mmCIF file with all atom_site columns, C-alpha atoms in Angstrom:
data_model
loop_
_atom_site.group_PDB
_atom_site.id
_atom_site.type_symbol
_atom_site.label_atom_id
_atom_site.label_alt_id
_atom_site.label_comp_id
_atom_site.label_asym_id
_atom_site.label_entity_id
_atom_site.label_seq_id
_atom_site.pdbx_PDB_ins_code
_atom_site.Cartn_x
_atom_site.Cartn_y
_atom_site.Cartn_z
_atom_site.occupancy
_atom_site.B_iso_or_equiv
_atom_site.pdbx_formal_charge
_atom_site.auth_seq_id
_atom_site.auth_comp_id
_atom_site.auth_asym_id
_atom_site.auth_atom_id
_atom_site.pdbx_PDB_model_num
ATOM 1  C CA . UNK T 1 1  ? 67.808  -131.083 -115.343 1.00 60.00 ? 12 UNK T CA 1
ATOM 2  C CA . UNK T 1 2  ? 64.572  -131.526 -113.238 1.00 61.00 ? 13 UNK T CA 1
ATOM 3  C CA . UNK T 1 3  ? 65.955  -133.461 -109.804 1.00 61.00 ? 14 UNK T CA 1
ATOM 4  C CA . UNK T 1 4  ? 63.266  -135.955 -110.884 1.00 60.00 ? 15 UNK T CA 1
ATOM 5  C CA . UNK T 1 5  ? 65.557  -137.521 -113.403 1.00 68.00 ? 16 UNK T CA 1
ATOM 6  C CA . UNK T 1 6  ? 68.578  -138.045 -111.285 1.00 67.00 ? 17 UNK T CA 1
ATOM 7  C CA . UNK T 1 7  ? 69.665  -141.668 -110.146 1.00 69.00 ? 18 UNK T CA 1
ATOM 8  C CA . UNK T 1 8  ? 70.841  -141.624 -106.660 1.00 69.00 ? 19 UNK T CA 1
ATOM 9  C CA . UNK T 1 9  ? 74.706  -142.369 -107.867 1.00 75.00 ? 20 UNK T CA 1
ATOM 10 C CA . UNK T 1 10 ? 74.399  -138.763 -110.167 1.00 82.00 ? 21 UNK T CA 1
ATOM 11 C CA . UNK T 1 11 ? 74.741  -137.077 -106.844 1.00 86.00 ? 22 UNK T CA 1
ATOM 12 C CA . UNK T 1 12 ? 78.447  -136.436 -105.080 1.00 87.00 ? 23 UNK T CA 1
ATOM 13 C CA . UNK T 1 13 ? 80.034  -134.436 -103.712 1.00 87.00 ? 24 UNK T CA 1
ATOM 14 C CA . UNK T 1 14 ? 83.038  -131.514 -104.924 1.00 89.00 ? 25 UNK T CA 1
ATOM 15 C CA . UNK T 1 15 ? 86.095  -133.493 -104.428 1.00 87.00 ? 26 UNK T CA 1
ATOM 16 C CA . UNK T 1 16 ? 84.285  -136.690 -106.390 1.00 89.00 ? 27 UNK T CA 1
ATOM 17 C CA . UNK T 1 17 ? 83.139  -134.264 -109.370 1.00 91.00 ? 28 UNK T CA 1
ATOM 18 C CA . UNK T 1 18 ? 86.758  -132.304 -109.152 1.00 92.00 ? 29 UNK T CA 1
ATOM 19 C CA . UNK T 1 19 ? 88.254  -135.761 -110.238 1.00 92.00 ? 30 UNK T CA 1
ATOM 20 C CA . UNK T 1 20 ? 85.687  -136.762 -112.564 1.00 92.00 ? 31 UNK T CA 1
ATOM 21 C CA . UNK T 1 21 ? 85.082  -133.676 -114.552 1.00 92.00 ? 32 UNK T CA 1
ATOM 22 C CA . UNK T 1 22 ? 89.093  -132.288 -114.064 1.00 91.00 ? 33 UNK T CA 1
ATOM 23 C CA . UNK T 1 23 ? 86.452  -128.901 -113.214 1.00 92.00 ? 34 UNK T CA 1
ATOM 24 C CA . UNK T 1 24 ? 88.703  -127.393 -109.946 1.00 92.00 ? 35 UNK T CA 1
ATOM 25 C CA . UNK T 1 25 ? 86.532  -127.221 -106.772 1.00 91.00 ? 36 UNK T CA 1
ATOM 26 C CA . UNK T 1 26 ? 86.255  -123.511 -107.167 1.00 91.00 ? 37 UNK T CA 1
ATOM 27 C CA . UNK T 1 27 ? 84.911  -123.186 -110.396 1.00 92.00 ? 38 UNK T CA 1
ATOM 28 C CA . UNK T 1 28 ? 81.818  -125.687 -109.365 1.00 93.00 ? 39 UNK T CA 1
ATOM 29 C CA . UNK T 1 29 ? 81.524  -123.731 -106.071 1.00 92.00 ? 40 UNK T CA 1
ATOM 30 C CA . UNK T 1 30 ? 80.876  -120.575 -108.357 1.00 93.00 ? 41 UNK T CA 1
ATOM 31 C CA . UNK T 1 31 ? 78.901  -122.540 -110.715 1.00 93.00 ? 42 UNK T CA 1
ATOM 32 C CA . UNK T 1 32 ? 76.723  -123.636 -107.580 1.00 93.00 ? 43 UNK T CA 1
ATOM 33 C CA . UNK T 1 33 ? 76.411  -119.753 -106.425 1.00 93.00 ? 44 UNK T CA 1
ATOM 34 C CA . UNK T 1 34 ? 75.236  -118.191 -110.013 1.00 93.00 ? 45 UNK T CA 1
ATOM 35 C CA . UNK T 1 35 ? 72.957  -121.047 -110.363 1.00 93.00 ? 46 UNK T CA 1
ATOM 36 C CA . UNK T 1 36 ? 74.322  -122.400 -113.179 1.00 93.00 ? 47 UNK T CA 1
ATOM 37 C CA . UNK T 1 37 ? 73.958  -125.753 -111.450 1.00 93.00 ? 48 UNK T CA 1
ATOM 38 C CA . UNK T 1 38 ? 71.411  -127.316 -108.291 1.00 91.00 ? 49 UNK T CA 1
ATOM 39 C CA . UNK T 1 39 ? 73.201  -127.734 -104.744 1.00 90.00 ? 50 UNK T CA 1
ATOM 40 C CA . UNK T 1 40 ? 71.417  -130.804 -102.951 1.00 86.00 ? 51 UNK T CA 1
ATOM 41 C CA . UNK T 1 41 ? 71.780  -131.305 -99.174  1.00 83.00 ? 52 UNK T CA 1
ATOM 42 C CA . UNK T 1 42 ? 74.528  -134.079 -98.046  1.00 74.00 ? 53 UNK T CA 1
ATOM 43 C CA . UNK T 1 43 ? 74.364  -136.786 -95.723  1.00 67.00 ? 54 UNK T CA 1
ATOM 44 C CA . UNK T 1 44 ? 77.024  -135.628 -93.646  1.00 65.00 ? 55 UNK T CA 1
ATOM 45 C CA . UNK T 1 45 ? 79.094  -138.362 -93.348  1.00 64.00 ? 56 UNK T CA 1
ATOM 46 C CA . UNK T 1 46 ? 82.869  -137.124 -93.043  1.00 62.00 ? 57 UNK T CA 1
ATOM 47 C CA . UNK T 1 47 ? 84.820  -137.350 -95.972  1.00 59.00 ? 58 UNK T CA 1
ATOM 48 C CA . UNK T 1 48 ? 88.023  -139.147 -94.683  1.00 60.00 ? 59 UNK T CA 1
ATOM 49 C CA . UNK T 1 49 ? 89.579  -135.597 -94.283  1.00 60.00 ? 60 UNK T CA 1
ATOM 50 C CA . UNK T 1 50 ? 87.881  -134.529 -90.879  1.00 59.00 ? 61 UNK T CA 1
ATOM 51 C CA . UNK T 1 51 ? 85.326  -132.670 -92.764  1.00 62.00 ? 62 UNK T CA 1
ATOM 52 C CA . UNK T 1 52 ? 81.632  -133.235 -92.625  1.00 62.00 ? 63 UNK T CA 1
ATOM 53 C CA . UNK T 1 53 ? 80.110  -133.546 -96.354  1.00 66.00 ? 64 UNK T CA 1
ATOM 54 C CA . UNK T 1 54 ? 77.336  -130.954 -96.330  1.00 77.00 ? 65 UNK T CA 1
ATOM 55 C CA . UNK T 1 55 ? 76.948  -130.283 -100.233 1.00 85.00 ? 66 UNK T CA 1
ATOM 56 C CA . UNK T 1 56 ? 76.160  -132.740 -102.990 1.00 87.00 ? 67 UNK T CA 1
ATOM 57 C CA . UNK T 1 57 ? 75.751  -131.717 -107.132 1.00 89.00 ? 68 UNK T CA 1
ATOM 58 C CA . UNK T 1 58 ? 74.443  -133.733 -109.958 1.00 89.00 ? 69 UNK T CA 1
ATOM 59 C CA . UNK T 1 59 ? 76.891  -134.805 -111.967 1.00 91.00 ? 70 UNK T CA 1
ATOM 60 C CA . UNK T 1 60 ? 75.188  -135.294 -115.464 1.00 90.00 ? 71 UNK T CA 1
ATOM 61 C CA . UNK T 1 61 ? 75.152  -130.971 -115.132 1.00 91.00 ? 72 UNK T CA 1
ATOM 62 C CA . UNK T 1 62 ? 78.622  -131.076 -113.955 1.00 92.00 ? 73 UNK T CA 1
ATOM 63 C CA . UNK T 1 63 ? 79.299  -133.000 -116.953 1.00 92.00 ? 74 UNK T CA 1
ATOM 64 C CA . UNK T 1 64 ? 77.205  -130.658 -119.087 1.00 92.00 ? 75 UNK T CA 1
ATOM 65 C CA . UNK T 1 65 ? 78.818  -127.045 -117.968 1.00 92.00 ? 76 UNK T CA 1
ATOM 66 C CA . UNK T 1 66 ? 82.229  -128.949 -118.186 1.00 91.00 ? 77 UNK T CA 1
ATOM 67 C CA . UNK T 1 67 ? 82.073  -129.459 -122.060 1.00 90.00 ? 78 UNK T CA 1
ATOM 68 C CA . UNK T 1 68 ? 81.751  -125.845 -122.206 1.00 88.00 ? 79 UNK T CA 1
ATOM 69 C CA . UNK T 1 69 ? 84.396  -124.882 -119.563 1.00 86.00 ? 80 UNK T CA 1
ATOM 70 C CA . UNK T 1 70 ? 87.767  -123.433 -120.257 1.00 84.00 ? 81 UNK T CA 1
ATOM 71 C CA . UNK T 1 71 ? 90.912  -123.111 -117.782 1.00 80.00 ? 82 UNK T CA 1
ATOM 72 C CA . UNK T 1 72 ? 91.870  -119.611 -117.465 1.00 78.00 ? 83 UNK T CA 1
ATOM 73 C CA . UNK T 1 73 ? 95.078  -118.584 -117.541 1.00 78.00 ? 84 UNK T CA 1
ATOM 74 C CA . UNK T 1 74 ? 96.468  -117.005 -113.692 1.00 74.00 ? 85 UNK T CA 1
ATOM 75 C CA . UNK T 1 75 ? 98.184  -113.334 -113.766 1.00 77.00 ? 86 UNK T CA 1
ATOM 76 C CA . UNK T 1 76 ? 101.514 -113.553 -112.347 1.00 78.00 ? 87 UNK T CA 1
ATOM 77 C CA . UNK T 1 77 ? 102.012 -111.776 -109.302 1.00 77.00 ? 88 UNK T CA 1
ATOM 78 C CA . UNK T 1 78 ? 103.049 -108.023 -109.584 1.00 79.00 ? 89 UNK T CA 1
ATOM 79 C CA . UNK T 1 79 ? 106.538 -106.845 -109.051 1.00 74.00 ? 90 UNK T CA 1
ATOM 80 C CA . UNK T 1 80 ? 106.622 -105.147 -105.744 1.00 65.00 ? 91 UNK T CA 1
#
């Protein structure tokens, strides 16, 4: 998706997208770092949680890895 094409309500940030999409924070984090999907700059207004908002993403390609995206199951701890 060419940045071109995004409306200015496409872009939010992680915790937005997390409840959106259902796609945990992590897994768009990692999404973000392979390139799999754009980071944009934030306006750095605080989020309500004491935290500055620094990164925004594009929805629509939220949306778009999402349909594709499958919960893994967690290993259970090891037996010490």
């Amino acid at each position: 998706m060419h940045p071109a094409e995004l409306y200015v309500d496409d872009l939010v940030f992680v915790d937005q997208a997390e409840r959106e999409t259902g796609v945990p924070r992590a897994t768009i984090r990692q999404w973000a770092a392979r390139g799999k999907i754009r980071r944009y700059p934030g306006n750095g207004r605080p989020n309500g949680l004491g935290h500055a908002q620094r990164t925004m993403y594009a929805l629509p390609e939220i949306r778009q890895q999402a349909a594709t995206y499958r919960a893994m199951p967690q290993r259970a701890p090891k037996a010490a």
